Amino acid sequence: MTPAALAQLVRETAVDVLSTRGLDPAALPGAVTIERPRNPEHGDYATNLALQTAKKLGVVPRDLAGWLAQALTATDAIASADVAGPGFLNIRLAADAQGDIVRQVLTEGDRYGRGDQLAGTRVNLEFVSANPTGPIHLGGTRWAAVGDALGRILAANGGDVTREYYFNDAGAQIDRFVRSLIAAAKGEPAPEDGYAGGYISDIAAEVLRQEPSALTAPDSHEVFRRVGVNLMFEEIKRDLHDFGTDFDVYFHENSLHESGAVGAVVERLKASGSLYAKDGAWWLRSTEFGDDKDRVVVKSDGDTAYIAGDIAYFLDKRSRGFDLCIYMLGADHHGYIGRLKAAAAAVGDDPAAVEVLIGQMVNLVSDGKPVRMSKRAGTVITMQDLVEAVGVDAARYAMIRSSVDSSLDVDLDLLRKRSNDNPVFYVQYAHSRLASLLRNAAELGVEPGDALDLLTHDREGDLIRTLGEFPRVVAAAGELREPHRVARFLEELAGTYHRFYEACRVLPRGDEEVGELHRARLRLCAATRQVFVNGLALLGVTAPERM
């Protein structure tokens, strides 16, 4: 019985108890809270339902908890239910009901842990969106891993998710990039405000290979822009793909200007009175919609500011039928939270359709010291640098396993270790150990059994209940937009499995006869392996059969 099933049983039981005693079941909360006690001696699960409800019913919480305990223990699924403190209820499952979790995992297979909380919701998830002026740096690498994992988790919760990359191919940064390419092609130093690094020389050389007359062509700047930006972007997409992150849509910022969408939104805002003229510029009344200050939409020189494109882009997303637009932005974009929500309100849309996640900085550490220099980019560490140093799985897992709300120090020495000190190794090793165990069982002709009521050892119970938590973890990770919850759960599961394995013999030794307990434990191991597979898949990390 999973926590969700137990919560339903407790609520149904409470409805019967209250109805029998002439009390109103409407006082019950819509959802019953079921938690695992910190101290296993207090039971398998606990609920505060009596404390939540007693005052509304005019009864003593301990009395209500006692009535519930009596009714629950009369069911086949509950071994015991005890009242604790002012009215908590500690519950122990019957062994067979606990075994239902194992059966459910294996029945649902790769769908175990999935839910329908976002069913019918179309989600546009925009992340990375690095300027096509250089390789993806560590901040973008973090978003590539976290964003891809979040997309998988939202889909696992029933969402119809589109992963989108906003290709910033308009603006001053592109002009600086092109001027840097031209300087490199001429053998000159990079412009003072330009880009340096070996990748600039590489791309400039490739432009000249593809367009030998690029430096002397009348439209030399446009040739370097067209070819150079495309080369840079293709490299970015290749690096992302190699990192396990692919996008459904690559949206070009320049298309908003070329199509007239930016100009149209400016006129729309003027017509609605959402813009006002001041100091030769046009300003959005964004403070009226919750922003901390009004924003310039059209600058005094007549050029539109970035926010004009942002508003046009939001409207384009909504016109494509997305119910929720999630933007995953870097630490220096905190002002975008209020700005984008205000922009949505200014065009008459629902600010709740906009959600902005801010990710903090990433630092690399080796030998206890910061790693600062990239061989190729010159000034920053890139995604490619990190992958070459530790591999895709370790890089992705390291980026995902911590909350994006805090800055992250990535220890290269730790990620290179093949030991339990390395979190990704610890989790993957647990899976490979299970895979090896199941292979050995097959070679010995030992088949998993279904006498799961024999699994009464404390370590067996710990492992089963941990498996039962997986759907709640996936749901919380989706609701809170926190993929790291899945990674931390897998680490907890690995520890719980290792403790089970040390305490409970799964396969018989020597000439020992195969018993039903061996077979039941083997089925538990198969379920545990399935949850590792499902969890690692949500993170985009492999589940190796051998290590």
Coordinates of C-alpha atoms in Angstrom, one line a residue:
M1 CA 0.0 0.0 0.0
T2 CA 1.5 3.3 -1.1
P3 CA 1.2 6.5 1.0
A4 CA -1.4 7.7 -1.4
A5 CA -3.4 4.6 -1.0
L6 CA -3.1 4.7 2.7
A7 CA -4.2 8.3 2.8
Q8 CA -7.3 7.3 0.8
L9 CA -8.0 4.4 3.2
V10 CA -7.6 6.7 6.3
R11 CA -10.0 9.3 4.8
E12 CA -12.6 6.7 3.8
T13 CA -12.3 5.2 7.3
A14 CA -12.7 8.6 8.9
V15 CA -15.9 9.3 6.8
D16 CA -17.4 6.0 8.1
V17 CA -16.3 6.7 11.7
L18 CA -17.8 10.2 11.7
S19 CA -21.0 9.1 10.0
T20 CA -21.5 6.3 12.4
R21 CA -21.2 8.7 15.3
G22 CA -23.5 11.3 13.8
L23 CA -20.6 13.8 13.0
D24 CA -20.3 15.7 9.8
P25 CA -17.6 14.2 7.4
A26 CA -17.5 17.6 5.6
A27 CA -15.1 18.7 8.4
L28 CA -12.4 16.4 7.0
P29 CA -9.7 18.0 4.8
G30 CA -9.7 17.3 1.1
A31 CA -6.4 15.5 1.4
V32 CA -5.1 13.5 4.3
T33 CA -1.5 14.0 5.2
I34 CA 0.6 10.8 5.6
E35 CA 4.2 11.0 6.7
R36 CA 7.0 8.6 7.6
P37 CA 8.0 9.1 11.3
R38 CA 11.6 10.0 11.8
N39 CA 11.8 7.3 14.5
P40 CA 10.9 3.9 12.9
E41 CA 9.8 2.7 16.4
H42 CA 6.8 5.0 16.0
G43 CA 5.4 3.0 13.1
D44 CA 5.5 2.9 9.3
Y45 CA 3.4 6.1 8.8
A46 CA 1.8 8.8 10.8
T47 CA -1.1 11.2 10.3
N48 CA -2.3 14.3 12.2
L49 CA -5.9 14.0 10.8
A50 CA -7.4 13.9 14.3
L51 CA -5.6 17.1 15.3
Q52 CA -6.7 18.8 12.1
T53 CA -10.4 17.9 12.4
A54 CA -11.3 17.5 16.1
K55 CA -11.9 21.2 16.9
K56 CA -14.3 21.6 13.9
L57 CA -16.3 18.6 15.2
G58 CA -16.2 19.6 18.8
V59 CA -14.5 16.5 20.1
V60 CA -11.2 15.7 21.8
P61 CA -8.4 15.0 19.3
R62 CA -7.2 11.9 21.2
D63 CA -10.7 10.5 21.3
L64 CA -11.1 11.0 17.5
A65 CA -7.6 9.4 16.9
G66 CA -8.7 6.4 19.1
W67 CA -11.9 5.9 17.1
L68 CA -9.9 6.0 13.9
A69 CA -7.3 3.6 15.3
Q70 CA -9.9 1.1 16.2
A71 CA -11.6 1.2 12.8
L72 CA -8.3 1.0 10.9
T73 CA -7.0 -2.0 12.8
A74 CA -10.2 -3.8 11.8
T75 CA -9.1 -3.7 8.2
D76 CA -6.8 -6.3 6.6
A77 CA -4.3 -3.7 5.5
I78 CA -3.4 -2.3 8.9
A79 CA -1.4 -4.3 11.5
S80 CA -1.7 -1.7 14.2
A81 CA -2.6 1.9 14.8
D82 CA -1.6 3.7 18.0
V83 CA -2.5 7.1 19.4
A84 CA 0.5 9.3 20.3
G85 CA 0.9 12.7 22.0
P86 CA -2.1 15.1 21.7
G87 CA -3.7 13.1 18.9
F88 CA -1.2 11.8 16.3
L89 CA -1.9 8.4 14.9
N90 CA 1.0 6.0 14.2
I91 CA 0.2 3.3 11.7
R92 CA 1.9 0.0 10.9
L93 CA 0.9 -1.8 7.7
A94 CA 0.2 -5.5 7.4
A95 CA 3.0 -7.3 5.7
D96 CA 0.9 -8.2 2.7
A97 CA -0.4 -4.6 2.3
Q98 CA 3.2 -3.4 2.4
G99 CA 4.0 -6.0 -0.3
D100 CA 1.4 -4.3 -2.5
I101 CA 4.0 -1.5 -3.1
V102 CA 6.4 -4.1 -4.7
R103 CA 3.6 -5.5 -6.8
Q104 CA 2.6 -2.0 -8.0
V105 CA 6.1 -1.0 -8.9
L106 CA 6.6 -4.1 -11.1
T107 CA 3.1 -3.9 -12.6
E108 CA 3.5 -0.3 -13.6
G109 CA 7.1 -0.7 -14.7
D110 CA 8.6 2.4 -16.3
R111 CA 5.3 4.3 -15.5
Y112 CA 5.7 3.9 -11.8
G113 CA 6.0 7.3 -10.2
R114 CA 4.1 9.1 -12.9
G115 CA 1.0 11.2 -12.1
D116 CA -1.7 13.3 -13.7
Q117 CA -1.4 16.6 -11.8
L118 CA -0.6 18.5 -15.0
A119 CA -2.9 16.5 -17.3
G120 CA -4.3 18.8 -20.0
T121 CA -1.7 21.6 -19.3
R122 CA 0.4 22.7 -22.2
V123 CA 3.8 23.9 -20.8
N124 CA 6.4 25.9 -22.7
L125 CA 9.7 25.4 -20.9
E126 CA 12.4 27.7 -22.1
F127 CA 15.9 27.2 -20.8
V128 CA 19.6 27.7 -21.6
S129 CA 18.9 30.2 -24.4
A130 CA 22.6 31.2 -24.4
N131 CA 23.7 34.0 -26.7
P132 CA 25.2 32.4 -29.9
T133 CA 28.5 34.3 -29.3
G134 CA 30.4 31.6 -27.6
P135 CA 30.3 28.0 -26.1
I136 CA 27.9 27.2 -23.3
H137 CA 29.4 28.2 -20.0
L138 CA 28.8 26.6 -16.6
G139 CA 25.7 28.6 -15.8
G140 CA 24.2 27.4 -19.1
T141 CA 25.4 23.9 -18.4
R142 CA 23.5 23.9 -15.1
W143 CA 20.3 25.0 -16.8
A144 CA 20.8 22.4 -19.6
A145 CA 20.8 19.6 -17.0
V146 CA 18.2 21.0 -14.7
G147 CA 15.9 22.2 -17.5
D148 CA 16.0 18.9 -19.3
A149 CA 15.3 17.0 -16.0
L150 CA 12.5 19.4 -15.1
G151 CA 10.9 18.9 -18.6
R152 CA 11.0 15.1 -18.0
I153 CA 9.5 15.5 -14.5
L154 CA 6.7 17.8 -15.7
A155 CA 5.9 15.3 -18.5
A156 CA 5.9 12.5 -15.9
N157 CA 3.3 14.5 -14.0
G158 CA 1.0 14.6 -17.1
G159 CA 2.1 17.9 -18.7
D160 CA 2.4 18.4 -22.4
V161 CA 5.8 19.9 -22.4
T162 CA 7.6 21.7 -25.2
R163 CA 11.3 22.4 -24.6
E164 CA 12.3 25.7 -26.3
Y165 CA 15.5 27.5 -26.9
Y166 CA 15.4 31.3 -27.5
F167 CA 18.0 32.0 -30.1
N168 CA 19.3 35.6 -29.4
D169 CA 20.3 36.5 -32.9
A170 CA 19.4 40.2 -32.7
G171 CA 21.1 42.9 -30.8
A172 CA 24.5 44.5 -30.1
Q173 CA 26.1 41.2 -28.9
I174 CA 25.8 39.7 -32.3
D175 CA 27.5 42.7 -33.9
R176 CA 30.4 42.4 -31.4
F177 CA 30.7 38.7 -32.2
V178 CA 30.9 39.4 -35.9
R179 CA 33.5 42.1 -35.5
S180 CA 35.5 39.7 -33.4
L181 CA 35.4 37.1 -36.1
I182 CA 36.5 39.6 -38.8
A183 CA 39.4 40.8 -36.6
A184 CA 40.5 37.1 -36.1
A185 CA 40.2 36.5 -39.8
K186 CA 42.5 39.5 -40.5
G187 CA 45.0 38.3 -37.8
E188 CA 44.2 41.3 -35.6
P189 CA 43.4 41.5 -31.9
A190 CA 39.8 41.2 -30.8
P191 CA 38.0 44.6 -30.5
E192 CA 38.0 46.1 -27.0
D193 CA 34.3 45.2 -26.5
G194 CA 34.6 41.9 -28.5
Y195 CA 35.0 38.2 -27.8
A196 CA 38.4 36.4 -27.4
G197 CA 39.4 32.8 -27.2
G198 CA 40.4 30.0 -29.5
Y199 CA 36.9 29.3 -30.6
I200 CA 36.7 32.8 -32.3
S201 CA 39.8 31.9 -34.4
D202 CA 38.4 28.5 -35.2
I203 CA 35.1 29.9 -36.4
A204 CA 36.7 32.7 -38.4
A205 CA 38.9 30.2 -40.2
E206 CA 35.9 28.0 -41.0
V207 CA 34.0 31.1 -42.4
L208 CA 37.0 31.7 -44.7
R209 CA 37.0 28.1 -45.7
Q210 CA 33.3 28.2 -46.7
E211 CA 33.5 31.7 -48.1
P212 CA 37.0 32.4 -49.3
S213 CA 36.2 36.0 -50.4
A214 CA 34.4 36.8 -47.2
L215 CA 36.9 39.5 -46.1
T216 CA 36.8 41.3 -49.5
A217 CA 33.1 40.9 -50.2
P218 CA 31.0 44.2 -50.3
D219 CA 28.7 42.7 -47.7
S220 CA 31.6 41.2 -45.6
H221 CA 29.9 41.9 -42.3
E222 CA 26.7 40.1 -43.4
V223 CA 28.7 37.1 -44.7
F224 CA 30.5 36.7 -41.3
R225 CA 27.2 37.2 -39.5
R226 CA 25.3 34.7 -41.5
V227 CA 28.0 32.0 -41.6
G228 CA 29.7 32.7 -38.3
V229 CA 26.5 32.8 -36.1
N230 CA 25.2 29.7 -37.8
L231 CA 28.5 27.8 -37.1
M232 CA 28.5 28.9 -33.4
F233 CA 24.8 27.9 -33.0
E234 CA 25.4 24.5 -34.6
E235 CA 28.2 23.9 -32.1
I236 CA 26.0 24.9 -29.2
K237 CA 23.3 22.5 -30.4
R238 CA 25.9 19.7 -30.9
D239 CA 27.2 20.2 -27.4
L240 CA 23.7 20.2 -25.9
H241 CA 22.8 17.0 -27.8
D242 CA 26.0 15.3 -26.6
F243 CA 25.0 16.4 -23.1
G244 CA 21.7 14.6 -23.5
T245 CA 19.7 17.8 -23.9
D246 CA 17.6 18.4 -27.0
F247 CA 14.9 21.0 -27.8
D248 CA 11.6 20.7 -29.6
V249 CA 11.7 24.4 -30.8
Y250 CA 14.6 26.8 -31.6
F251 CA 13.0 30.2 -31.7
H252 CA 14.8 33.0 -33.4
E253 CA 14.6 36.4 -31.7
N254 CA 15.2 38.1 -35.0
S255 CA 12.0 36.6 -36.4
L256 CA 10.0 38.8 -34.0
H257 CA 11.6 41.9 -35.6
E258 CA 11.4 40.7 -39.2
S259 CA 7.7 39.7 -38.9
G260 CA 6.7 43.0 -37.4
A261 CA 5.6 41.4 -34.1
V262 CA 7.7 43.7 -32.0
G263 CA 6.3 46.8 -33.7
A264 CA 2.8 45.5 -33.4
V265 CA 3.1 45.0 -29.7
V266 CA 4.4 48.5 -29.2
E267 CA 1.4 49.9 -31.1
R268 CA -0.9 47.7 -29.1
L269 CA 0.5 49.0 -25.8
K270 CA 0.3 52.6 -27.0
A271 CA -3.4 52.1 -28.0
S272 CA -4.3 50.6 -24.6
G273 CA -2.6 53.4 -22.7
S274 CA -0.1 51.1 -21.2
L275 CA 2.8 53.2 -22.6
Y276 CA 3.6 56.8 -21.8
A277 CA 6.1 59.2 -23.3
K278 CA 8.9 60.6 -21.2
D279 CA 12.3 62.1 -22.0
G280 CA 11.9 61.1 -25.7
A281 CA 11.2 57.5 -24.9
W282 CA 8.2 55.3 -24.4
W283 CA 7.7 53.7 -21.0
L284 CA 5.6 50.7 -19.9
R285 CA 3.5 51.4 -16.8
S286 CA 4.8 48.2 -15.3
T287 CA 4.6 49.5 -11.7
E288 CA 0.8 49.4 -12.1
F289 CA 1.1 45.7 -12.6
G290 CA 3.4 44.8 -9.7
D291 CA 6.9 45.6 -11.2
D292 CA 9.4 47.5 -9.0
K293 CA 9.8 50.2 -11.7
D294 CA 8.5 51.3 -15.1
R295 CA 10.4 50.0 -18.0
V296 CA 11.6 51.6 -21.2
V297 CA 10.0 49.9 -24.2
V298 CA 11.1 52.3 -27.0
K299 CA 14.4 54.1 -26.3
S300 CA 15.0 57.8 -27.1
D301 CA 16.9 56.9 -30.3
G302 CA 13.8 55.0 -31.6
D303 CA 15.2 51.5 -31.1
T304 CA 13.1 49.1 -29.1
A305 CA 14.4 47.8 -25.7
Y306 CA 14.7 44.1 -24.9
I307 CA 11.4 44.1 -23.1
A308 CA 9.6 44.9 -26.3
G309 CA 10.9 41.6 -27.8
D310 CA 10.1 39.8 -24.5
I311 CA 6.5 40.9 -24.7
A312 CA 6.1 39.9 -28.3
Y313 CA 7.7 36.6 -27.5
F314 CA 5.3 35.9 -24.7
L315 CA 2.3 36.7 -26.9
D316 CA 3.7 34.4 -29.5
K317 CA 3.9 31.6 -27.0
R318 CA 0.4 32.1 -25.9
S319 CA -0.8 32.2 -29.5
R320 CA 0.7 28.8 -29.9
G321 CA -1.6 27.5 -27.2
F322 CA 0.6 27.2 -24.1
D323 CA -1.1 27.5 -20.8
L324 CA 2.1 28.0 -18.7
C325 CA 5.3 29.7 -19.9
I326 CA 8.3 28.8 -17.7
Y327 CA 11.4 30.8 -18.2
M328 CA 14.7 29.5 -16.6
L329 CA 17.1 32.4 -16.3
G330 CA 20.5 33.2 -14.9
A331 CA 21.3 34.8 -11.6
D332 CA 21.6 38.3 -13.2
H333 CA 18.0 38.1 -14.4
H334 CA 16.2 38.4 -11.1
G335 CA 14.4 41.6 -12.3
Y336 CA 12.7 39.6 -15.0
I337 CA 10.3 38.0 -12.6
G338 CA 8.3 41.2 -12.0
R339 CA 9.0 42.5 -15.5
L340 CA 7.6 39.5 -17.4
K341 CA 4.6 39.2 -15.1
A342 CA 3.9 42.9 -15.5
A343 CA 4.2 42.6 -19.2
A344 CA 1.7 39.8 -19.3
A345 CA -0.8 41.9 -17.3
A346 CA -0.2 44.9 -19.5
V347 CA -1.3 43.1 -22.6
G348 CA -4.4 41.8 -20.7
D349 CA -3.2 38.3 -20.0
D350 CA -2.9 36.4 -16.8
P351 CA 0.4 36.9 -14.9
A352 CA 0.0 33.4 -13.6
A353 CA 0.8 32.2 -17.1
V354 CA 4.3 33.4 -16.5
E355 CA 6.7 31.6 -14.2
V356 CA 10.4 32.6 -13.9
L357 CA 13.0 30.4 -12.3
I358 CA 16.4 31.9 -11.4
G359 CA 19.5 29.8 -11.2
Q360 CA 22.6 30.7 -9.2
M361 CA 26.2 30.6 -10.2
V362 CA 28.4 27.5 -10.6
N363 CA 32.0 27.2 -9.7
L364 CA 34.5 24.5 -10.4
V365 CA 37.0 23.4 -7.7
S366 CA 40.0 21.1 -8.0
D367 CA 42.6 20.4 -5.4
G368 CA 40.6 22.7 -3.2
K369 CA 41.2 25.6 -5.5
P370 CA 38.9 27.3 -8.0
V371 CA 39.3 26.3 -11.7
R372 CA 39.0 29.5 -13.8
M373 CA 40.5 29.1 -17.2
S374 CA 39.1 27.3 -20.2
K375 CA 41.5 26.0 -22.9
R376 CA 39.2 27.0 -25.7
A377 CA 36.9 29.8 -24.5
G378 CA 39.8 31.7 -22.8
T379 CA 37.9 33.2 -19.9
V380 CA 35.2 30.8 -18.8
I381 CA 34.8 27.0 -18.2
T382 CA 32.5 25.5 -20.8
M383 CA 30.1 22.6 -20.9
Q384 CA 32.5 20.8 -23.1
D385 CA 35.4 21.3 -20.6
L386 CA 33.3 19.8 -17.8
V387 CA 32.1 16.8 -19.8
E388 CA 35.7 16.1 -21.0
A389 CA 36.8 16.2 -17.3
V390 CA 34.2 14.0 -15.7
G391 CA 31.8 12.6 -18.3
V392 CA 28.1 13.4 -19.1
D393 CA 26.5 11.4 -16.3
A394 CA 28.6 12.9 -13.5
A395 CA 28.3 16.4 -15.0
R396 CA 24.5 16.2 -15.3
Y397 CA 24.0 14.7 -11.9
A398 CA 26.3 17.2 -10.2
M399 CA 24.3 20.1 -11.7
I400 CA 20.9 18.6 -10.8
R401 CA 21.4 17.3 -7.3
S402 CA 21.4 20.8 -5.6
S403 CA 18.7 23.4 -5.5
V404 CA 19.2 26.1 -8.2
D405 CA 18.4 28.7 -5.5
S406 CA 21.9 28.4 -4.2
S407 CA 25.3 28.7 -5.8
L408 CA 27.1 25.5 -6.6
D409 CA 30.7 24.4 -6.1
V410 CA 31.5 21.4 -8.3
D411 CA 34.4 19.4 -7.0
L412 CA 36.1 17.8 -10.1
D413 CA 38.3 15.5 -7.9
L414 CA 35.2 14.1 -6.2
L415 CA 33.3 13.5 -9.5
R416 CA 36.3 11.6 -10.9
K417 CA 36.2 9.1 -8.0
R418 CA 34.8 5.7 -8.4
S419 CA 33.7 5.4 -4.8
N420 CA 30.7 6.0 -2.7
D421 CA 31.9 9.5 -1.9
N422 CA 30.9 10.4 -5.4
P423 CA 27.0 10.8 -5.4
V424 CA 26.4 9.7 -9.0
F425 CA 28.7 6.7 -8.6
Y426 CA 26.9 5.8 -5.3
V427 CA 23.5 5.8 -7.1
Q428 CA 24.6 4.1 -10.3
Y429 CA 26.6 1.5 -8.3
A430 CA 23.4 0.5 -6.4
H431 CA 21.6 -0.1 -9.7
S432 CA 24.5 -2.1 -11.2
R433 CA 24.7 -4.1 -8.0
L434 CA 21.0 -4.9 -8.4
A435 CA 21.4 -5.8 -12.0
S436 CA 24.3 -8.1 -11.2
L437 CA 22.2 -9.8 -8.5
L438 CA 19.3 -10.4 -10.8
R439 CA 21.6 -11.8 -13.5
N440 CA 23.2 -14.2 -10.9
A441 CA 19.7 -15.3 -9.9
A442 CA 18.7 -16.0 -13.5
E443 CA 21.9 -18.0 -14.0
L444 CA 21.1 -20.1 -10.8
G445 CA 17.5 -20.6 -12.1
V446 CA 16.1 -18.7 -9.1
E447 CA 12.8 -17.0 -10.0
P448 CA 11.2 -14.1 -8.1
G449 CA 8.3 -15.2 -5.9
D450 CA 5.1 -13.5 -4.7
A451 CA 5.0 -14.4 -1.0
L452 CA 5.7 -10.8 -0.1
D453 CA 4.0 -11.2 3.3
L454 CA 7.2 -12.9 4.3
L455 CA 9.1 -9.6 4.1
T456 CA 8.8 -8.7 7.7
H457 CA 12.5 -7.7 8.5
D458 CA 12.9 -4.1 9.5
R459 CA 15.4 -3.5 6.6
E460 CA 12.9 -5.0 4.1
G461 CA 10.2 -2.7 5.4
D462 CA 12.5 0.3 5.2
L463 CA 13.2 -0.5 1.6
I464 CA 9.6 -1.1 0.6
R465 CA 8.4 2.1 2.2
T466 CA 11.2 4.0 0.5
L467 CA 10.0 2.6 -2.9
G468 CA 6.5 3.8 -2.0
E469 CA 7.7 7.4 -1.6
F470 CA 8.8 7.7 -5.2
P471 CA 5.5 8.9 -6.7
R472 CA 5.2 11.6 -4.0
V473 CA 8.8 12.7 -4.7
V474 CA 8.1 13.0 -8.4
A475 CA 4.9 14.9 -7.8
A476 CA 6.7 17.3 -5.4
A477 CA 9.6 17.8 -7.8
G478 CA 7.2 18.8 -10.5
E479 CA 5.0 21.0 -8.3
L480 CA 7.9 22.9 -6.8
R481 CA 10.1 22.8 -10.0
E482 CA 12.9 21.1 -8.0
P483 CA 14.5 18.2 -9.9
H484 CA 17.1 17.9 -7.1
R485 CA 14.4 16.1 -5.0
V486 CA 14.6 13.1 -7.3
A487 CA 18.4 12.9 -7.1
R488 CA 18.4 13.1 -3.3
F489 CA 15.6 10.5 -3.2
L490 CA 17.8 8.1 -5.3
E491 CA 20.7 8.7 -2.9
E492 CA 18.4 7.8 0.0
L493 CA 17.2 4.7 -1.9
A494 CA 20.8 3.6 -2.5
G495 CA 21.6 3.9 1.2
T496 CA 18.4 2.0 2.2
Y497 CA 19.1 -0.7 -0.4
H498 CA 22.7 -1.2 0.7
R499 CA 21.6 -1.6 4.3
F500 CA 18.9 -4.1 3.3
Y501 CA 21.5 -6.1 1.3
E502 CA 23.9 -6.3 4.2
A503 CA 21.2 -7.5 6.6
C504 CA 19.0 -9.7 4.3
R505 CA 20.5 -12.6 2.3
V506 CA 18.8 -12.6 -1.1
L507 CA 20.4 -15.6 -2.8
P508 CA 21.1 -18.9 -1.1
R509 CA 24.6 -19.9 -0.1
G510 CA 26.3 -23.0 -1.4
D511 CA 23.9 -26.0 -1.2
E512 CA 21.3 -24.0 0.7
E513 CA 17.8 -24.7 -0.7
V514 CA 16.0 -21.9 -2.4
G515 CA 13.1 -20.8 -0.2
E516 CA 10.1 -18.6 -0.7
L517 CA 11.8 -15.8 1.3
H518 CA 14.7 -15.8 -1.1
R519 CA 12.2 -15.5 -4.0
A520 CA 10.3 -12.7 -2.2
R521 CA 13.5 -10.8 -1.6
L522 CA 14.4 -11.2 -5.2
R523 CA 11.1 -9.6 -6.3
L524 CA 11.8 -6.8 -3.9
C525 CA 15.2 -6.3 -5.6
A526 CA 13.6 -6.3 -9.0
A527 CA 11.2 -3.5 -7.9
T528 CA 14.1 -1.5 -6.4
R529 CA 16.0 -1.8 -9.6
Q530 CA 12.9 -0.5 -11.5
V531 CA 12.7 2.6 -9.3
F532 CA 16.4 3.4 -9.9
V533 CA 15.8 3.1 -13.6
N534 CA 12.8 5.4 -13.5
G535 CA 14.5 7.9 -11.3
L536 CA 17.7 8.1 -13.3
A537 CA 15.7 8.4 -16.5
L538 CA 14.0 11.5 -15.1
L539 CA 17.4 13.0 -14.5
G540 CA 18.7 12.0 -18.0
V541 CA 21.4 9.9 -16.3
T542 CA 22.2 6.3 -17.4
A543 CA 21.5 3.2 -15.3
P544 CA 24.5 1.1 -16.0
E545 CA 24.2 -2.7 -15.9
R546 CA 27.9 -3.1 -14.9
M547 CA 30.4 -0.8 -13.3

